Short mmCIF file of C-alpha atoms in Angstrom, two decimals:
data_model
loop_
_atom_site.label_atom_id
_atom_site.label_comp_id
_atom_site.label_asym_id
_atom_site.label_seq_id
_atom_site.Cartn_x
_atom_site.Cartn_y
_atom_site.Cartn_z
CA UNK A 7 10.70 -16.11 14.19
CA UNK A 8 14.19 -16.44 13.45
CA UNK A 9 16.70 -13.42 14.89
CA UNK A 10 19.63 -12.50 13.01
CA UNK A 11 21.64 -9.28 13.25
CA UNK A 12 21.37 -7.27 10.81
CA UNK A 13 24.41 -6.32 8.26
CA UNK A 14 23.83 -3.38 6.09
CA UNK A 15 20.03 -2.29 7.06
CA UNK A 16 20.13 0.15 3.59
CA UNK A 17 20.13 -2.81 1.34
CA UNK A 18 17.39 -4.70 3.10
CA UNK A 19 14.85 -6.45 0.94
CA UNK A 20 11.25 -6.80 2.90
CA UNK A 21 9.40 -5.66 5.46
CA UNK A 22 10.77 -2.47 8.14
CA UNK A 23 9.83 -1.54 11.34
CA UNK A 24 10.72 2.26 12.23
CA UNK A 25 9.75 2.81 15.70
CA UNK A 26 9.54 7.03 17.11
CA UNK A 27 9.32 8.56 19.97
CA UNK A 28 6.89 11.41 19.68
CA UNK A 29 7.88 14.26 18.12
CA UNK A 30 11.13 12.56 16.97
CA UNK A 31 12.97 13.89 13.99
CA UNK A 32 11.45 11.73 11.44
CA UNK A 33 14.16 12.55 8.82
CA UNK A 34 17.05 12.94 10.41
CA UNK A 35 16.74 9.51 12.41
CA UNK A 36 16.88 7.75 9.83
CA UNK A 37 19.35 8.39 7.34
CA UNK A 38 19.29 4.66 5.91
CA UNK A 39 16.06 5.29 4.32
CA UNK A 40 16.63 8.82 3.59
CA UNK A 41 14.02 7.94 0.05
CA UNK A 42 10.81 7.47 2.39
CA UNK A 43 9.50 10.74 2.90
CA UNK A 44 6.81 11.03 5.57
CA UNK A 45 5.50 14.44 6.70
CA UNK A 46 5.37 15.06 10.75
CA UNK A 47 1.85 16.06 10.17
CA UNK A 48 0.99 12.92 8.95
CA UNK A 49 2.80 10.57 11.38
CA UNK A 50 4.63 12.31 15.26
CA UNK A 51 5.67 9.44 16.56
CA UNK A 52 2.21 9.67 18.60
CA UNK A 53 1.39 6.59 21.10
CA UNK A 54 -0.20 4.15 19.24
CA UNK A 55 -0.01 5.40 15.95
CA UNK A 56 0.77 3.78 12.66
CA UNK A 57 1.53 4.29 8.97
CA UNK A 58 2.53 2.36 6.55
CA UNK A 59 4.84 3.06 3.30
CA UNK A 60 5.72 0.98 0.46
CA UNK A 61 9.05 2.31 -1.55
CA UNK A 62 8.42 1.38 -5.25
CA UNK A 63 12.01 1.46 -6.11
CA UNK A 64 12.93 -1.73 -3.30
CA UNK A 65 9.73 -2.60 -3.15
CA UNK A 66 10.01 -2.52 0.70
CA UNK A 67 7.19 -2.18 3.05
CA UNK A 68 7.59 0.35 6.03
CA UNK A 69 5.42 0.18 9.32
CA UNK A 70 6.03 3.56 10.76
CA UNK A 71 5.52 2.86 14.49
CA UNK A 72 4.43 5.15 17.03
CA UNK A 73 5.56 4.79 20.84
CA UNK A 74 4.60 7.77 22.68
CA UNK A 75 6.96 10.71 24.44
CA UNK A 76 8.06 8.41 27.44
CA UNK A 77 6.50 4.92 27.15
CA UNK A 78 6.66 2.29 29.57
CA UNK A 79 7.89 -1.55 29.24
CA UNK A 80 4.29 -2.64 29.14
CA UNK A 81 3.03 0.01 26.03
CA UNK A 82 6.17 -0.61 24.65
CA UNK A 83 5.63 -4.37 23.97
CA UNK A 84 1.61 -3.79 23.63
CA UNK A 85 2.79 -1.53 20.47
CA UNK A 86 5.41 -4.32 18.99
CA UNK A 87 2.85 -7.38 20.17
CA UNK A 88 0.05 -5.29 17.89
CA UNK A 89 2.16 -5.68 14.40
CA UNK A 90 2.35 -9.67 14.65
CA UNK A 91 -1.27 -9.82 16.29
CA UNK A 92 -2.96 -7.61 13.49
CA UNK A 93 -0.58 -6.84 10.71
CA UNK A 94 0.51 -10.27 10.05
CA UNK A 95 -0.04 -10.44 6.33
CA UNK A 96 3.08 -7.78 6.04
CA UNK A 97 5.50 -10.13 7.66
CA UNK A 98 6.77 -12.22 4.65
CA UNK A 99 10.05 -13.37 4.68
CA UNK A 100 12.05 -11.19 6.10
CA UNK A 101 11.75 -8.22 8.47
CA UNK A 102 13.80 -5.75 10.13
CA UNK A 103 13.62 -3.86 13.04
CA UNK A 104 15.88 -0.73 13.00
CA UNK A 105 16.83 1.10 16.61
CA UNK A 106 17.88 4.58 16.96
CA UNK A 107 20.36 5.45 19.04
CA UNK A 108 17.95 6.34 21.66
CA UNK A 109 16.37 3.40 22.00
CA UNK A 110 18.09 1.13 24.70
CA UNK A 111 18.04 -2.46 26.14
CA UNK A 112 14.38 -1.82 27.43
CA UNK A 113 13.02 -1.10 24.03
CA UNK A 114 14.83 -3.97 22.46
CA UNK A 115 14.18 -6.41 24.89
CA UNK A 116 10.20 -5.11 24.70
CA UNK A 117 10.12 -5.04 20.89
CA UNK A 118 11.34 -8.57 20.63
CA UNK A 119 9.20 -9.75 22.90
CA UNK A 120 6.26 -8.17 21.83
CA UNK A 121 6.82 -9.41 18.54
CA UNK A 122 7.01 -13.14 19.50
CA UNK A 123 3.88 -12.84 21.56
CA UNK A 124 1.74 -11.31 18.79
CA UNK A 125 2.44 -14.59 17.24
CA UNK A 126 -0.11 -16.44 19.36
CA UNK A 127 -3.86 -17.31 18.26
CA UNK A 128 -6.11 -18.93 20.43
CA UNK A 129 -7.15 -21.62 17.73
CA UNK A 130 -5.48 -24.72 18.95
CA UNK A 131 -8.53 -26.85 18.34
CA UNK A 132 -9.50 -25.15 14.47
CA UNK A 133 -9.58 -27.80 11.71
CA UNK A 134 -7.44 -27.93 9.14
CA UNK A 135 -8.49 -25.50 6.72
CA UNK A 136 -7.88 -22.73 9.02
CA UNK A 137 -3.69 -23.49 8.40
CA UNK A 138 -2.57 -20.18 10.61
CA UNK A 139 0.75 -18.90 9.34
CA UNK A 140 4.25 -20.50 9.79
CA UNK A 141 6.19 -17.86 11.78
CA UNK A 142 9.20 -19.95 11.73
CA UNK A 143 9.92 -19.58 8.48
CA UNK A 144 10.34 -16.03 8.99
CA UNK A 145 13.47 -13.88 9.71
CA UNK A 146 14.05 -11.08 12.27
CA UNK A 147 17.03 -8.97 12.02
CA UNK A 148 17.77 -6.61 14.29
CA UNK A 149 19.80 -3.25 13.90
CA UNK A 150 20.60 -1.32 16.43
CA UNK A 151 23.60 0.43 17.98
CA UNK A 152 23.89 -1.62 21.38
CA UNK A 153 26.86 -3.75 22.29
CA UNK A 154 24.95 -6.25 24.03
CA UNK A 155 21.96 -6.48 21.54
CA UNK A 156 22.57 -10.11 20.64
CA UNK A 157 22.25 -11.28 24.32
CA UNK A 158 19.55 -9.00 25.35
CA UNK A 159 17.43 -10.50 22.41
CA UNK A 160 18.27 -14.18 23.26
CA UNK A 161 16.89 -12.68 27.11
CA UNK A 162 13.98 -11.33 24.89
CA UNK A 163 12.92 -14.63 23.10
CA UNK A 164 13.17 -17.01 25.98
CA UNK A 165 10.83 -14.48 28.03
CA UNK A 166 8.46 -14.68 25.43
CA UNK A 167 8.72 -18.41 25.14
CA UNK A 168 8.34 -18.62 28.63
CA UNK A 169 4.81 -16.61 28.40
CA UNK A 170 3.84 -18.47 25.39
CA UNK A 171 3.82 -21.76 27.10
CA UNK A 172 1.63 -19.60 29.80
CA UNK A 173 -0.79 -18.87 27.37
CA UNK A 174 -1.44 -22.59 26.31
CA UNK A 175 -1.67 -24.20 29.95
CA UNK A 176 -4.12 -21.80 30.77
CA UNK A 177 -5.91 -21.46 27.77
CA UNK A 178 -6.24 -24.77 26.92
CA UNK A 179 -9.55 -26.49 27.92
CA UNK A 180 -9.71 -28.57 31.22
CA UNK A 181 -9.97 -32.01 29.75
CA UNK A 182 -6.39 -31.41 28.10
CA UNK A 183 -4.97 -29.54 31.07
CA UNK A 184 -5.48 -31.95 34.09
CA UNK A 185 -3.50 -32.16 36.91
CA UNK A 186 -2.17 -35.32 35.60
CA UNK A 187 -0.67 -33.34 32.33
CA UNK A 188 0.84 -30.38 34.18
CA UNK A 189 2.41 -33.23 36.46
CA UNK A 190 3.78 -34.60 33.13
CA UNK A 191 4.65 -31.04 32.13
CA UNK A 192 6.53 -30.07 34.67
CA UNK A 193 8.68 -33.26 34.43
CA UNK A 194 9.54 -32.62 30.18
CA UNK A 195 10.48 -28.95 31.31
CA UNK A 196 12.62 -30.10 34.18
CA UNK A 197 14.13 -32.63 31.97
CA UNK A 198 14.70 -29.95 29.33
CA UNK A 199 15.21 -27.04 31.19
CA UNK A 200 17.96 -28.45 34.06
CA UNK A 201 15.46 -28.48 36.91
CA UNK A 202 14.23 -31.86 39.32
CA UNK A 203 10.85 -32.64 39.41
CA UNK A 204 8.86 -35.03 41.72
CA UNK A 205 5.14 -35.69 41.61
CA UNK A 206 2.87 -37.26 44.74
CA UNK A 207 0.14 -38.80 43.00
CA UNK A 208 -3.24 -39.40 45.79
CA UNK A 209 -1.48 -42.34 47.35
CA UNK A 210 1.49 -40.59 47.80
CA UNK A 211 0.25 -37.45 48.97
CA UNK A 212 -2.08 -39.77 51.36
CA UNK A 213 1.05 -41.32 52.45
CA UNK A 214 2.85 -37.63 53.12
CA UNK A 215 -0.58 -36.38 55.41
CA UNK A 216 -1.94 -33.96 52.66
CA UNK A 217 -5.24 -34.12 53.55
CA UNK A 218 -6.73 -30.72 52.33
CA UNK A 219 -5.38 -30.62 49.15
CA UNK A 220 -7.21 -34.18 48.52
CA UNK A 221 -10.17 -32.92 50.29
CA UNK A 222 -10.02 -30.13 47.44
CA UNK A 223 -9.46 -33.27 44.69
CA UNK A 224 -11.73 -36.05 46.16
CA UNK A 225 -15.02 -35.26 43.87
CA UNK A 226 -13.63 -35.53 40.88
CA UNK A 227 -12.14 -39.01 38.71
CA UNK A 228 -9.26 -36.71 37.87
CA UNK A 229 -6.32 -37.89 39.77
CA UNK A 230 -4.74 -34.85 41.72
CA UNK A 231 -0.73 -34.10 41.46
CA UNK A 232 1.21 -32.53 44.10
CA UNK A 233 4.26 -31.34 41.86
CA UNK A 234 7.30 -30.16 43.52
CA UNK A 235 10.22 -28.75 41.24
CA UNK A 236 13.94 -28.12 42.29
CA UNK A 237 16.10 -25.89 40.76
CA UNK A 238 19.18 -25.93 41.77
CA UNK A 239 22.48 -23.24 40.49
CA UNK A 240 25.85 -23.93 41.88
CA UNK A 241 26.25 -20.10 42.43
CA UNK A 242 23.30 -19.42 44.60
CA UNK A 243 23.31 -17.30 47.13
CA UNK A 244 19.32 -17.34 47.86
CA UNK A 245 16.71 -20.06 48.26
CA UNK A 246 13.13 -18.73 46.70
CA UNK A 247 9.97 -20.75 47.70
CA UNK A 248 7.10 -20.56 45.34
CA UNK A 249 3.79 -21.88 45.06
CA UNK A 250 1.65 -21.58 42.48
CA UNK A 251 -2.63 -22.75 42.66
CA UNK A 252 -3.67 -25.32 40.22
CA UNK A 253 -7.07 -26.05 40.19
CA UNK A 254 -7.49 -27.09 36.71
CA UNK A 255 -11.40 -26.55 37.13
CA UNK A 256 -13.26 -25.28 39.69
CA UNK A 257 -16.96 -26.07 39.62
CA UNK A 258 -17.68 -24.35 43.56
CA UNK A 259 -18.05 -28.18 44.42
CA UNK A 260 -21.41 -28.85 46.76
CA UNK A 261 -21.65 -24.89 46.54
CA UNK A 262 -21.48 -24.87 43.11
CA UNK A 263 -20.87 -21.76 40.91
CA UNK A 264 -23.79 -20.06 39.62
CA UNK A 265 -21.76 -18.00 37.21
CA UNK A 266 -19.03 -17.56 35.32
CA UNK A 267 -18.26 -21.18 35.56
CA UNK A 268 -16.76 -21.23 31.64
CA UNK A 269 -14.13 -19.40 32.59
CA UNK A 270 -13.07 -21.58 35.54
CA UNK A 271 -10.50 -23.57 33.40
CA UNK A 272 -8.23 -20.17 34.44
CA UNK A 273 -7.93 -21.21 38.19
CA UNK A 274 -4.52 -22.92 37.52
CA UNK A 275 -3.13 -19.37 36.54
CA UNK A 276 -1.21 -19.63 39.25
CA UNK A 277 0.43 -22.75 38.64
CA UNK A 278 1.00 -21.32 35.20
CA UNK A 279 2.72 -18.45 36.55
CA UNK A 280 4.85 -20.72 38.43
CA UNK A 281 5.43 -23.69 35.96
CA UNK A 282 6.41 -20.83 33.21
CA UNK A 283 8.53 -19.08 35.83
CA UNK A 284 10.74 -22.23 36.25
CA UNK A 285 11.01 -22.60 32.83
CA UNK A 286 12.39 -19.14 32.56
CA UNK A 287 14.61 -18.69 35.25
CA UNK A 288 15.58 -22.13 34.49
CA UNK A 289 16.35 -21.54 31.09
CA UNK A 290 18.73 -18.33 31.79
CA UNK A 291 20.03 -19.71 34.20
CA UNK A 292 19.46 -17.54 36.97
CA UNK A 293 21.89 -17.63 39.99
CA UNK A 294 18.97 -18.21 42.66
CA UNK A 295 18.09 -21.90 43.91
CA UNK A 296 14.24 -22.41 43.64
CA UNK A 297 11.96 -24.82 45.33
CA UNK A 298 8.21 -24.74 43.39
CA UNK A 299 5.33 -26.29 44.47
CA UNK A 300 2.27 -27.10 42.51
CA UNK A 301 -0.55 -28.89 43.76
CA UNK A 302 -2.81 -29.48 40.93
CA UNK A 303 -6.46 -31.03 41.67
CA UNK A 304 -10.10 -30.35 39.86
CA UNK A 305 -12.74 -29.59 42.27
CA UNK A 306 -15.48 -31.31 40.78
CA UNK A 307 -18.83 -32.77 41.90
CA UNK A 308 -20.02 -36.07 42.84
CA UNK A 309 -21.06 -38.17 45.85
CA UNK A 310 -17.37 -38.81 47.03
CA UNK A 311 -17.07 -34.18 47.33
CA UNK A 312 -16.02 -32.65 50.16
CA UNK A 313 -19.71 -31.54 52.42
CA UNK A 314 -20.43 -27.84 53.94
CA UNK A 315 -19.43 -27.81 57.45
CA UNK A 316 -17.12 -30.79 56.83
CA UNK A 317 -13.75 -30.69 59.17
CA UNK A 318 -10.54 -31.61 57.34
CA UNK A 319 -6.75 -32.41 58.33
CA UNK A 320 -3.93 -30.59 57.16
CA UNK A 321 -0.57 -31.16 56.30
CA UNK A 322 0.05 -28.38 59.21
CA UNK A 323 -1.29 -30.59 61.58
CA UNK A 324 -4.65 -27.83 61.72
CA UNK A 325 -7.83 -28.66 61.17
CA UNK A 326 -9.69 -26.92 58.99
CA UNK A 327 -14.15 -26.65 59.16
CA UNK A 328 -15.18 -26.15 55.72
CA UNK A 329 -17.85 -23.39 55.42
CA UNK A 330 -17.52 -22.58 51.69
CA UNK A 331 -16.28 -25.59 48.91
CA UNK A 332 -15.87 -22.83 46.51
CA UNK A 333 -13.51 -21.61 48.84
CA UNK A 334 -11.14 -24.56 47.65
CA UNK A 335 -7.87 -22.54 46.81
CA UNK A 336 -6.56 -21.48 49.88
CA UNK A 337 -7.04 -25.03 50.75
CA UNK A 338 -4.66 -26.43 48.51
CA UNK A 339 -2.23 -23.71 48.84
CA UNK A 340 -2.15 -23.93 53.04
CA UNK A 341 -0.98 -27.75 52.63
CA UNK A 342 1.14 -26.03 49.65
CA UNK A 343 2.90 -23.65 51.62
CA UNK A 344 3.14 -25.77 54.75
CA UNK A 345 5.05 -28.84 52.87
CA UNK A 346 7.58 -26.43 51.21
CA UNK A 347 8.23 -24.44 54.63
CA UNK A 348 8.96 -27.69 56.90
CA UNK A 349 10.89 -29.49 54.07
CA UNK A 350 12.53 -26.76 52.17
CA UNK A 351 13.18 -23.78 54.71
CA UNK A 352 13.36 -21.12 51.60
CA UNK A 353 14.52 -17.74 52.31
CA UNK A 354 11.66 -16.30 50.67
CA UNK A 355 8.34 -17.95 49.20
CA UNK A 356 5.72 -16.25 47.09
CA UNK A 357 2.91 -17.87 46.32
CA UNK A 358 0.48 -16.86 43.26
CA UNK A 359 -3.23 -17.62 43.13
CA UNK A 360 -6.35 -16.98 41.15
CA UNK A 361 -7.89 -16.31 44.74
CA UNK A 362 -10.68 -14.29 45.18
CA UNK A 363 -13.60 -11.89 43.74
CA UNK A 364 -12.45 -9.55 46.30
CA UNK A 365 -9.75 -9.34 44.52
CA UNK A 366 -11.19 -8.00 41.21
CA UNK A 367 -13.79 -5.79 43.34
CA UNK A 368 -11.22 -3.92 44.85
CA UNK A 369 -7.89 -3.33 41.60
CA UNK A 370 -10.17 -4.37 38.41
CA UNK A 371 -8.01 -6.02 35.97
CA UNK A 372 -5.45 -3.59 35.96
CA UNK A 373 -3.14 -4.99 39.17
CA UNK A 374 -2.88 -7.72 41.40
CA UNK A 375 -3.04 -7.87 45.28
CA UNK A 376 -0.51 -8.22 47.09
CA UNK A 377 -0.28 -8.80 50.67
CA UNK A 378 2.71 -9.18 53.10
CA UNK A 379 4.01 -8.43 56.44
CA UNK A 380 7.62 -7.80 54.93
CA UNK A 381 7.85 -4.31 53.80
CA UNK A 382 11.09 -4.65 52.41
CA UNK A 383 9.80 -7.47 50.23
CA UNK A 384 6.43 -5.64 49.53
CA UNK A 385 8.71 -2.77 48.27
CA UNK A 386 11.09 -5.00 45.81
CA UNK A 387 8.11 -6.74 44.45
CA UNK A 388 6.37 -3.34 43.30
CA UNK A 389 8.85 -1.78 41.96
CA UNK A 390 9.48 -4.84 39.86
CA UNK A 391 6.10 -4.86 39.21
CA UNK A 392 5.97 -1.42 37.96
CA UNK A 393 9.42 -2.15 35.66
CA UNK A 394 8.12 -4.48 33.55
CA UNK A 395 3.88 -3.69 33.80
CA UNK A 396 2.92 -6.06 36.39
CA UNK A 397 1.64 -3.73 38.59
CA UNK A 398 1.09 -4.98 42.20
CA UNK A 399 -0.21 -3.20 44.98
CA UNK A 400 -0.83 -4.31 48.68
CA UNK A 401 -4.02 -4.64 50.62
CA UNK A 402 -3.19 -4.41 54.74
CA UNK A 403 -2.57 -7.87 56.58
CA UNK A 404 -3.73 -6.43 59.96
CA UNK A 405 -3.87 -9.34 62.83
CA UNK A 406 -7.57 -8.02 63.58
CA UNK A 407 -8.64 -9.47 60.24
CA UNK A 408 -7.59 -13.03 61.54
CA UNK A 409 -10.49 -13.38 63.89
CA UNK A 410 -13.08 -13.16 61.00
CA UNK A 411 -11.06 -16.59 60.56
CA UNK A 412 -12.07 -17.91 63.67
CA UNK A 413 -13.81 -21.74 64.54
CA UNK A 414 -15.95 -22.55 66.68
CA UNK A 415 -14.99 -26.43 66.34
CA UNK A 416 -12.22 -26.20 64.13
CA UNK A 417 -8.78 -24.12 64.54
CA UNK A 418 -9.63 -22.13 61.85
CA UNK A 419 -12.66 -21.95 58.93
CA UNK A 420 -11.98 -21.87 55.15
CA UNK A 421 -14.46 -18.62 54.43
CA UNK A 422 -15.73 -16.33 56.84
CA UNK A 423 -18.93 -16.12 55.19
CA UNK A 424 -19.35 -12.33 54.50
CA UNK A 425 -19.65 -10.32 51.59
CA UNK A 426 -16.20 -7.85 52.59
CA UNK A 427 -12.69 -7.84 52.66
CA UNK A 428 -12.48 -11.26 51.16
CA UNK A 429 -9.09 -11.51 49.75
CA UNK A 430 -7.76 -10.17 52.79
CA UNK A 431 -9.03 -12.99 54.93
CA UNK A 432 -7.85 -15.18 52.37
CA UNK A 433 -4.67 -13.97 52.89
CA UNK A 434 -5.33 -14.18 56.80
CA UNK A 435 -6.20 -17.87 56.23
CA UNK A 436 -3.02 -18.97 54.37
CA UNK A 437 -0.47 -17.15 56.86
CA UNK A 438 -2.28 -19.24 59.33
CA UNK A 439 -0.01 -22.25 57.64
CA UNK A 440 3.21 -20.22 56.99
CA UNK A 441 4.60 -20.74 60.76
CA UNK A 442 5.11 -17.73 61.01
CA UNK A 443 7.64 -16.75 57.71
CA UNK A 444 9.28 -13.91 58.06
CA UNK A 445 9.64 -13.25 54.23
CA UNK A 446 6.36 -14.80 52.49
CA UNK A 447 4.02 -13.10 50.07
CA UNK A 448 0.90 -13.87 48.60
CA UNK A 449 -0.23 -12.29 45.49
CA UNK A 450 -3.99 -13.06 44.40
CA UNK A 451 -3.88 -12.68 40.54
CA UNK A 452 -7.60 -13.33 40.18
CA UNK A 453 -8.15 -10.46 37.95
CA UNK A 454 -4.94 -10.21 36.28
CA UNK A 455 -4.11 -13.60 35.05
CA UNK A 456 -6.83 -14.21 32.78
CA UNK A 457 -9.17 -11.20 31.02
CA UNK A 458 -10.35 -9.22 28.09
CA UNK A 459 -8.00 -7.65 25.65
CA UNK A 460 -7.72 -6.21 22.31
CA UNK A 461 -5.93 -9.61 20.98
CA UNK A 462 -8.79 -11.61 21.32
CA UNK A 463 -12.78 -11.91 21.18
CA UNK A 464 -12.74 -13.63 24.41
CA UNK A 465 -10.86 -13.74 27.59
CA UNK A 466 -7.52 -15.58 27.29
CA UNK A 467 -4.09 -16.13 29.04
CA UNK A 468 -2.33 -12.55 30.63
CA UNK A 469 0.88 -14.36 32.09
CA UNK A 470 1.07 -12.56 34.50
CA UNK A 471 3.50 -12.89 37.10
CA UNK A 472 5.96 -14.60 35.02
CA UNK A 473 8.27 -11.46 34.02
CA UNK A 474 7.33 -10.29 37.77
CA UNK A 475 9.22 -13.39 38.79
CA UNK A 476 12.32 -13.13 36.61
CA UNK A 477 12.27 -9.81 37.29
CA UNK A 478 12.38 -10.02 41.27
CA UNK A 479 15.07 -12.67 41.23
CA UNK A 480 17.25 -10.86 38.87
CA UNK A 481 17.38 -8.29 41.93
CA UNK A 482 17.89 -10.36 44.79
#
């Protein structure tokens, strides 16, 4: 959609969105369209709550939109995100979204973006005769009372663009997104978007001592990409580290998955979260130089896949006695993490990961865990979290937990083989590689970055993480 302020909102010709608060003064707030009369006991302003008025005289269409007493960032965009999702046949031409006075930048920036998301339909393979609509060839103006409105929506679409490209890399199926696309991704975005990109292809990455993330890649025809981005402000004051898991499909290997495998194409969510972050804080510009790694394999299955009880080379310099092949994340991510901290010395790194079960088992689909040894940066990154509905919580990284971790041959194993405290000791395993970081975090979004939801009749794309990120390095 198009934005455009909006001139004289009482001569508007098309479709209106009123937003309340509950309870709000239905009348009184809006004195432009003083003709629509809606009685309180019909429509409060109540969470979630709708109605919808056609004037006969304009012949405009009115979506009465209800936001609750004190809504959040997250219901706020769920609400706006609804209207394009489910309404879309009253979005014509032109639409209008009219502010009170009351509503600030939060609301605007929420509404905006929740708009543009409700755009998105998980058809990308339907033929033909299922044309979906042409939201570009609507308009969006916007009236509201705030000074900065025009650059708080231009904040607003690029977030949403941001997540939209989310949405397709992980949504896509796994014989379009290979590691070899996301490589070639990564380099049109950096190209567009102002940030360098470099890609070790298996010879390469043989060449640089990578040996678990190819032990991770070495079933499967697929050739794996080690991607490393490089954004790069002149203003910077801070050097952020990320890494981000791309496993574009994860059979288990040799311990293959007995479940649940058709939903495995979401184990690159968080390379996703990473590649859409760099797009985003690339794309405002952000005053914060970032180094991003992505290493991108498919953990497939053939006579070439990494055994049970294997031992494997790191990039660390570890070895590494392979006790679970489903256990092929933290794998990738330790050579991950390892590369960027010898070569890059960030400040901070943060590394994002469809990790674990464990995971799900213990925060449901509702938050992410987070675990850290930093509690200044375990603070920042919930209360970010919590701003914009990315909720985060942490899970203890106790140095007692590391000798579930323990070898008998190796220096450390992959899995420690027992049904508790799982994503902990994954998070045990990958601090093994961080040399010790002062400021690192790992945040296992295996239950938040791809799931159920009322836009969709099966599990699709969350992006989660992505706003977390912007979010996190607008405060540093």
């Amino acid at each position: 959609m198009k934005t455009l302020q909006a001139s004289d909102p009482s001569s508007f010709k098309g479709t209106v969105i009123l937003p309340f608060f509950e309870n709000e003064n239905i009348l009184q707030a809006r004195l432009e369209f003083k003709n629509i009369q809606v009685p309180q006991a019909i429509f409060n302003g109540k969470k979630d709550s709708q109605y919808l008025v056609k004037d006969q005289e304009s012949g405009n269409i009115f979506i009465f939109l209800g936001l609750g007493k004190n809504p959040i960032y997250k219901e706020i965009k769920t609400a706006f995100r609804r209207l394009t999702a489910k309404q879309a046949d009253f979005f014509q031409e032109n639409v209008l979204l009219h502010l009170t006075e009351e509503m600030g930048e939060q609301v605007l920036e929420a509404a905006v973006s929740g708009l543009l998301l409700g755009t998105y339909r998980l058809g990308h393979y339907k033929s033909a005769i299922d044309k979906e609509k042409d939201w570009t060839s609507i308009s969006l103006s916007i009236s509201t009372n705030l000074a900065n409105a025009e650059i708080i929506v231009l904040k607003a679409q690029k977030l949403a663009a941001a997540q939209l490209e989310t949405f397709h890399l992980v949504d896509l199926p796994p014989n379009k997104i290979t590691p070899s696309f996301l490589a070639e991704w990564a380099e049109n975005a950096g190209k567009q978007y102002g940030f360098n990109t470099k890609v070790l292809d298996r010879k390469r990455a043989e060449k640089e001592n990578l040996h678990a993330f190819l032990a991770v890649g070495q079933g499967s025809h697929r050739e794996p990409q080690f991607i490393i981005m490089e954004y790069r402000p002149r203003n910077a004051k801070k050097h952020v580290g990320l890494v981000g898991k791309g496993v574009t499909f994860d059979t288990g290997g040799l311990n293959i998955k007995t479940q649940g495998m058709v939903h495995m194409k979401c184990d690159m969510g968080g390379a996703a979260t990473v590649l859409g972050a760099m797009q985003l804080i690339a794309d405002l510009k952000i005053p914060v130089s970032i180094t991003a790694v992505v290493p991108c394999v498919e953990n497939s299955i053939d006579n070439q896949s990494i055994l049970p009880s294997e031992v494997i080379r790191s990039y660390s310099g570890k070895t590494i006695e392979i006790i679970d092949t489903d256990a092929e994340g933290r794998l990738i991510l330790a050579d991950g993490l390892n590369y960027l901290i010898k070569n890059y010395k960030p400040d901070t790194i943060i590394d994002f990961a469809t990790l674990t079960g464990s995971a799900v088992g213990t925060f449901g689909y509702e938050c992410a865990a987070l675990f850290s040894k930093n509690d200044n940066l375990l603070k920042v990154l919930q209360e970010c979290g919590e701003k914009v509905g990315e909720r985060v919580w942490p899970l203890p990284m106790w140095d007692v937990y590391q000798s579930e971790m323990e070898s008998e041959i190796a220096d450390i194993k992959n899995y420690h083989g027992k049904p508790y405290a799982g994503a902990i000791t994954a998070a045990k395993f990958l601090e093994f590689f961080t040399e010790n970081h002062p400021s690192w975090a790992h945040i296992d979004i295996a239950g938040t970055a791809f799931g159920d939801s009322e836009f969709a009749k099966t599990k699709h794309a969350t992006a989660f993480g992505v706003h977390l990120l912007l979010k996190f390095m607008e405060n540093l």
